[in-house]
Short mmCIF file of C-alpha atoms in Angstrom, two decimals:
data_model
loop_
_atom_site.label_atom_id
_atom_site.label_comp_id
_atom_site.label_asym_id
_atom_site.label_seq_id
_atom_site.Cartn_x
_atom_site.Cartn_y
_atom_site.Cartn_z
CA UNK R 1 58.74 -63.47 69.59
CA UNK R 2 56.56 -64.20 72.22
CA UNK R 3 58.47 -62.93 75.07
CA UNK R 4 57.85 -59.23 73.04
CA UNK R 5 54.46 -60.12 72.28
CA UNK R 6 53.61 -60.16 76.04
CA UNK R 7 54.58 -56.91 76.91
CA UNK R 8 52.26 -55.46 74.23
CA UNK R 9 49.03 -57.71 75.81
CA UNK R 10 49.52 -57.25 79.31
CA UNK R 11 48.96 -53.18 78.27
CA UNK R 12 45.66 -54.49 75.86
CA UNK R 13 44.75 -56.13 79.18
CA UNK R 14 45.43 -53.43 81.33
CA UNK R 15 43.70 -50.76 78.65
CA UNK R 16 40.57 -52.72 79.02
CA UNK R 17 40.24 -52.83 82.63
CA UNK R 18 40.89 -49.70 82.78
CA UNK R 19 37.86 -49.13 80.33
CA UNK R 20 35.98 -51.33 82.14
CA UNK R 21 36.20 -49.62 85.37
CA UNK R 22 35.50 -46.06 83.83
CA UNK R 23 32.26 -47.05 82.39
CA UNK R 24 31.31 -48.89 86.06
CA UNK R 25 31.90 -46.17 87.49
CA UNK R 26 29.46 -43.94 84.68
CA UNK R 27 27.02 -45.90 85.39
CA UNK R 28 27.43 -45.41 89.24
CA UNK R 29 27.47 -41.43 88.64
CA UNK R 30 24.82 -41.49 86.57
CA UNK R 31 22.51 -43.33 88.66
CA UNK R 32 23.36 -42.56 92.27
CA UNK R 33 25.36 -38.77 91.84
CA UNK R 34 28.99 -38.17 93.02
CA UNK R 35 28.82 -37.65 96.59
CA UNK R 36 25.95 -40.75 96.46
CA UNK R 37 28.55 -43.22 94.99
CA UNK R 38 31.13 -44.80 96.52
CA UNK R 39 34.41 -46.77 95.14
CA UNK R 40 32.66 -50.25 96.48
CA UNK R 41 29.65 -49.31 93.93
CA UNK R 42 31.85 -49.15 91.34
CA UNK R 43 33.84 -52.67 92.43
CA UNK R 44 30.28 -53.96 92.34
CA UNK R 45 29.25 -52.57 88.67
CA UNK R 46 32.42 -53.51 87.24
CA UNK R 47 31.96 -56.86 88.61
CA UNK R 48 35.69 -56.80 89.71
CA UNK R 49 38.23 -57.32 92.80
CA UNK R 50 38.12 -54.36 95.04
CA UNK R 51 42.39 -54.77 94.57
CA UNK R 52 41.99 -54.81 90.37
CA UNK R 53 40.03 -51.41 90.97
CA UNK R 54 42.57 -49.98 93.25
CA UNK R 55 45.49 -50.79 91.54
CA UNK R 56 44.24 -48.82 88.49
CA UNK R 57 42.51 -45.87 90.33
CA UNK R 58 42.89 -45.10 94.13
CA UNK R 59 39.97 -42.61 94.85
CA UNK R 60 36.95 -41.19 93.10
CA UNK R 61 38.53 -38.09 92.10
CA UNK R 62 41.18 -39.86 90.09
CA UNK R 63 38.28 -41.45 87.92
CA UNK R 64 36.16 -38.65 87.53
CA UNK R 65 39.32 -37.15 86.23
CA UNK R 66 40.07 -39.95 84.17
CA UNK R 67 36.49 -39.70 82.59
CA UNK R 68 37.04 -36.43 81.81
CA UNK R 69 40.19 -36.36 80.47
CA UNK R 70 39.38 -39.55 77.74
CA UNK R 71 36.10 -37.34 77.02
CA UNK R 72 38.56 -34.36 76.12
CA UNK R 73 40.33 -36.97 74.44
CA UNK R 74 37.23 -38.14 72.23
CA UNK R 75 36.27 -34.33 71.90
CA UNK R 76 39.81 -33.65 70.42
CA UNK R 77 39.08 -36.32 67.72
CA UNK R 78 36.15 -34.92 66.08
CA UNK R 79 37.82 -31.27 66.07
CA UNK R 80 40.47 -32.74 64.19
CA UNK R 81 37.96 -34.38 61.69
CA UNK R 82 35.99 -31.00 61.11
CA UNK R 83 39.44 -29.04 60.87
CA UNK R 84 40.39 -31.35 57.68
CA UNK R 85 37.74 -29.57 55.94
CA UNK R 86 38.76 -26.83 54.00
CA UNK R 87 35.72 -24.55 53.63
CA UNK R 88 35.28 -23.41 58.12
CA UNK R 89 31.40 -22.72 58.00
CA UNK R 90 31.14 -26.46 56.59
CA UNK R 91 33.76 -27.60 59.21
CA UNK R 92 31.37 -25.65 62.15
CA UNK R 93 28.41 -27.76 60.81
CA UNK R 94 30.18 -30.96 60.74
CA UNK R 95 31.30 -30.07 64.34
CA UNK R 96 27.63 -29.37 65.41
CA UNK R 97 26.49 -32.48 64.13
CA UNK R 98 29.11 -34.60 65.36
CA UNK R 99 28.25 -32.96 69.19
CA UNK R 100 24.66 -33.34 69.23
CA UNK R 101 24.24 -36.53 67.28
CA UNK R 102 27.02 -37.72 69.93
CA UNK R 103 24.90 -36.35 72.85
CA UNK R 104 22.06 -38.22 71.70
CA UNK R 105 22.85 -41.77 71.72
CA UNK R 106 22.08 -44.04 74.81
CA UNK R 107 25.80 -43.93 75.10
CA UNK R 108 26.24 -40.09 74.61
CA UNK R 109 23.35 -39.72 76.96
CA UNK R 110 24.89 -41.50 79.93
CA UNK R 111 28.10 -39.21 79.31
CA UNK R 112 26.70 -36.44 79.23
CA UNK R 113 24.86 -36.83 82.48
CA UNK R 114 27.77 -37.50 84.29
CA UNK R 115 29.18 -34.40 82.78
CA UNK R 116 26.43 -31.87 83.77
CA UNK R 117 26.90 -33.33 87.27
CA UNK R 118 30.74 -31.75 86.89
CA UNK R 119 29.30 -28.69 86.03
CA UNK R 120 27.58 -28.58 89.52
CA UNK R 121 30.14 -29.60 91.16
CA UNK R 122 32.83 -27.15 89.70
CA UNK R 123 31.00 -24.47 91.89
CA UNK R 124 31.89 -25.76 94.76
CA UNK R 125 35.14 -27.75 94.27
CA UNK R 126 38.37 -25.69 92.73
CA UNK R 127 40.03 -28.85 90.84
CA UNK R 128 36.91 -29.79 89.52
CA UNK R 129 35.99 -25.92 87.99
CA UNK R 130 39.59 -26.25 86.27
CA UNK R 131 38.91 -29.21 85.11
CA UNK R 132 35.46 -28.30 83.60
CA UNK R 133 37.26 -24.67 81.62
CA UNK R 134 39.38 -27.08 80.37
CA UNK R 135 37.05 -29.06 78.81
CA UNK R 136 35.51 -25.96 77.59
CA UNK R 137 38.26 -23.00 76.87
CA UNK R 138 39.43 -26.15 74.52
CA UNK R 139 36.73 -26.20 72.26
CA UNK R 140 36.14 -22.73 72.66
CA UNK R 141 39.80 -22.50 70.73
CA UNK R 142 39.46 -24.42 68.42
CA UNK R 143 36.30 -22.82 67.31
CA UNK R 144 37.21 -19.59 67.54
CA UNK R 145 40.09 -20.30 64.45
CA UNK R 146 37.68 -21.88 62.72
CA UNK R 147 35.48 -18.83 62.95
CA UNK R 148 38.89 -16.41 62.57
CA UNK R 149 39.67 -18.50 58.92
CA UNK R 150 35.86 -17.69 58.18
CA UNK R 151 35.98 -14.29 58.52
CA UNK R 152 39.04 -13.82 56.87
CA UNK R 153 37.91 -15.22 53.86
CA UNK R 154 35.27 -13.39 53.68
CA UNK R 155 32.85 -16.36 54.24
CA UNK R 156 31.41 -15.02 57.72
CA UNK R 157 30.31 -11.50 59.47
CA UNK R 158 32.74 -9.36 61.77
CA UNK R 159 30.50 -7.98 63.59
CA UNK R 160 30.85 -10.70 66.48
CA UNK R 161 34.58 -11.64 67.28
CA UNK R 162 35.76 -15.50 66.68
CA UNK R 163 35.78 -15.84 70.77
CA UNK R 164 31.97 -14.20 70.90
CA UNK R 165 30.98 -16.46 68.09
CA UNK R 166 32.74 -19.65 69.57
CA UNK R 167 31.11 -19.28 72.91
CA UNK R 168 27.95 -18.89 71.90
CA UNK R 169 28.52 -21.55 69.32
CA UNK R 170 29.49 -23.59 72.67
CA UNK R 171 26.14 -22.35 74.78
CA UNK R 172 23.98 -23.63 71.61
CA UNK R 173 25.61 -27.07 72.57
CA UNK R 174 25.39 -26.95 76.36
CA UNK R 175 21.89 -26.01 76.40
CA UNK R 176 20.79 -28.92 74.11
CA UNK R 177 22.68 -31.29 76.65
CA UNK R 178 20.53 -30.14 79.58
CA UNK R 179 17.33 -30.23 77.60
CA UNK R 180 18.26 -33.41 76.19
CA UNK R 181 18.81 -34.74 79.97
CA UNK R 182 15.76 -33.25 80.91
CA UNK R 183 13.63 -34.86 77.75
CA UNK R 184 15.22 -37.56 76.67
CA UNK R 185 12.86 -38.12 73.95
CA UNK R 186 13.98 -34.71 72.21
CA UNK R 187 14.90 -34.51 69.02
CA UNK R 188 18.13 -33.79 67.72
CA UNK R 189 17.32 -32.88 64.05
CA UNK R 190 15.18 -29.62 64.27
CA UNK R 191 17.29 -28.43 66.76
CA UNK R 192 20.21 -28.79 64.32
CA UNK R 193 18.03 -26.93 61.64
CA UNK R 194 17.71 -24.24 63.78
CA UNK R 195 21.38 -24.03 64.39
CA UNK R 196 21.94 -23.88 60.55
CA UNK R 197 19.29 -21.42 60.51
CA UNK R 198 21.38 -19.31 63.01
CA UNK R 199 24.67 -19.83 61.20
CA UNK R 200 23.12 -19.13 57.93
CA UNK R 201 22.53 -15.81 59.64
CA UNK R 202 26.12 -15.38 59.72
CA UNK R 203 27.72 -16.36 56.24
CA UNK R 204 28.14 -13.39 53.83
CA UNK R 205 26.28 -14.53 50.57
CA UNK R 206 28.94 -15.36 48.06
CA UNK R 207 27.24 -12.15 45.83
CA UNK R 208 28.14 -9.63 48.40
CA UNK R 209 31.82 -10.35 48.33
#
């Protein structure tokens, strides 16, 4: 028994450094910017050995893309939770809650900063612009079925089509992160009124159909 049980801790162990050096290395980007940062910051922040760093990440670019892949990952999740919902305009609520109540935690916060800095970066630097449309075309997706169900239940308007709809669903989102980062005392809960206002817009009034 315990020669199996090791196998399955060593990974724990190795799963948690790993966590350990991604949000080091958060906290480095955050504070000091990509280009500012350098691997020995993050040693230093993660308040490891130079070799335990290395041995689970050899470069910078491997950890921003590890950031931004367990973001995806996280992003996936609440999708998923929305998608279980039957009716699609509650599922696109859920879905802007989830984001912008997300955003706004210290937690969220220090995320999203390091992911606006992407966004700059993805002008200038061809891996990181795919990895930023992935991160987005994603959600965009999944959004756009949800809107696609919607309309053909006659529970939303066709006069925008489900990719329209999902990207400017997506903009609503992206422009509260940068005025979030740019105020962090902002907040979140008119903003989402005013995106329910907007989506009311939308819905067909169950008399109509």
């Amino acid at each position: 028994w315990w020669a199996l049980a090791m196998p399955r801790l060593t990974e724990a162990r190795r799963d948690g450094r790993r966590a350990e050096i991604l949000a080091a290395a958060e906290v480095c980007f955050a504070r000091l910017g990509f280009h500012r940062a350098t691997m020995r910051d993050v040693v230093a922040e993660a308040d490891l050995s130079t070799g335990c760093v290395y041995k689970h990440f050899r470069s910078k670019d491997e950890i921003v893309a590890a950031i931004t892949t367990d973001r995806h990952l996280a992003e996936a999740g609440l999708f998923e939770q929305a998608e279980e919902t039957d009716d699609s305009v509650k599922a696109l609520r859920r879905l802007g809650r989830a984001f912008i109540r997300g955003c706004a935690t210290p937690k969220g916060m220090l995320a999203r900063r390091v992911g606006a800095q992407t966004w700059t970066e993805a002008l200038l630097d061809d891996a990181m612009r795919a990895r930023v449309l992935e991160g987005i075309e994603l959600p965009i997706a999944r959004i756009e079925k949800l809107v696609s169900r919607a309309q053909e239940r006659g529970r939303l308007t066709r006069r925008a089509t489900p990719e329209a709809l999902a990207r400017s669903f997506v903009s609503l989102f992206h422009g509260f992160v940068l005025q979030k980062l740019w105020q962090p005392d902002l907040d979140p809960e008119p903003y989402l009124t005013a995106m329910d206002v907007m989506l009311d817009g939308l819905v067909i009034p169950t008399v109509r159909r």
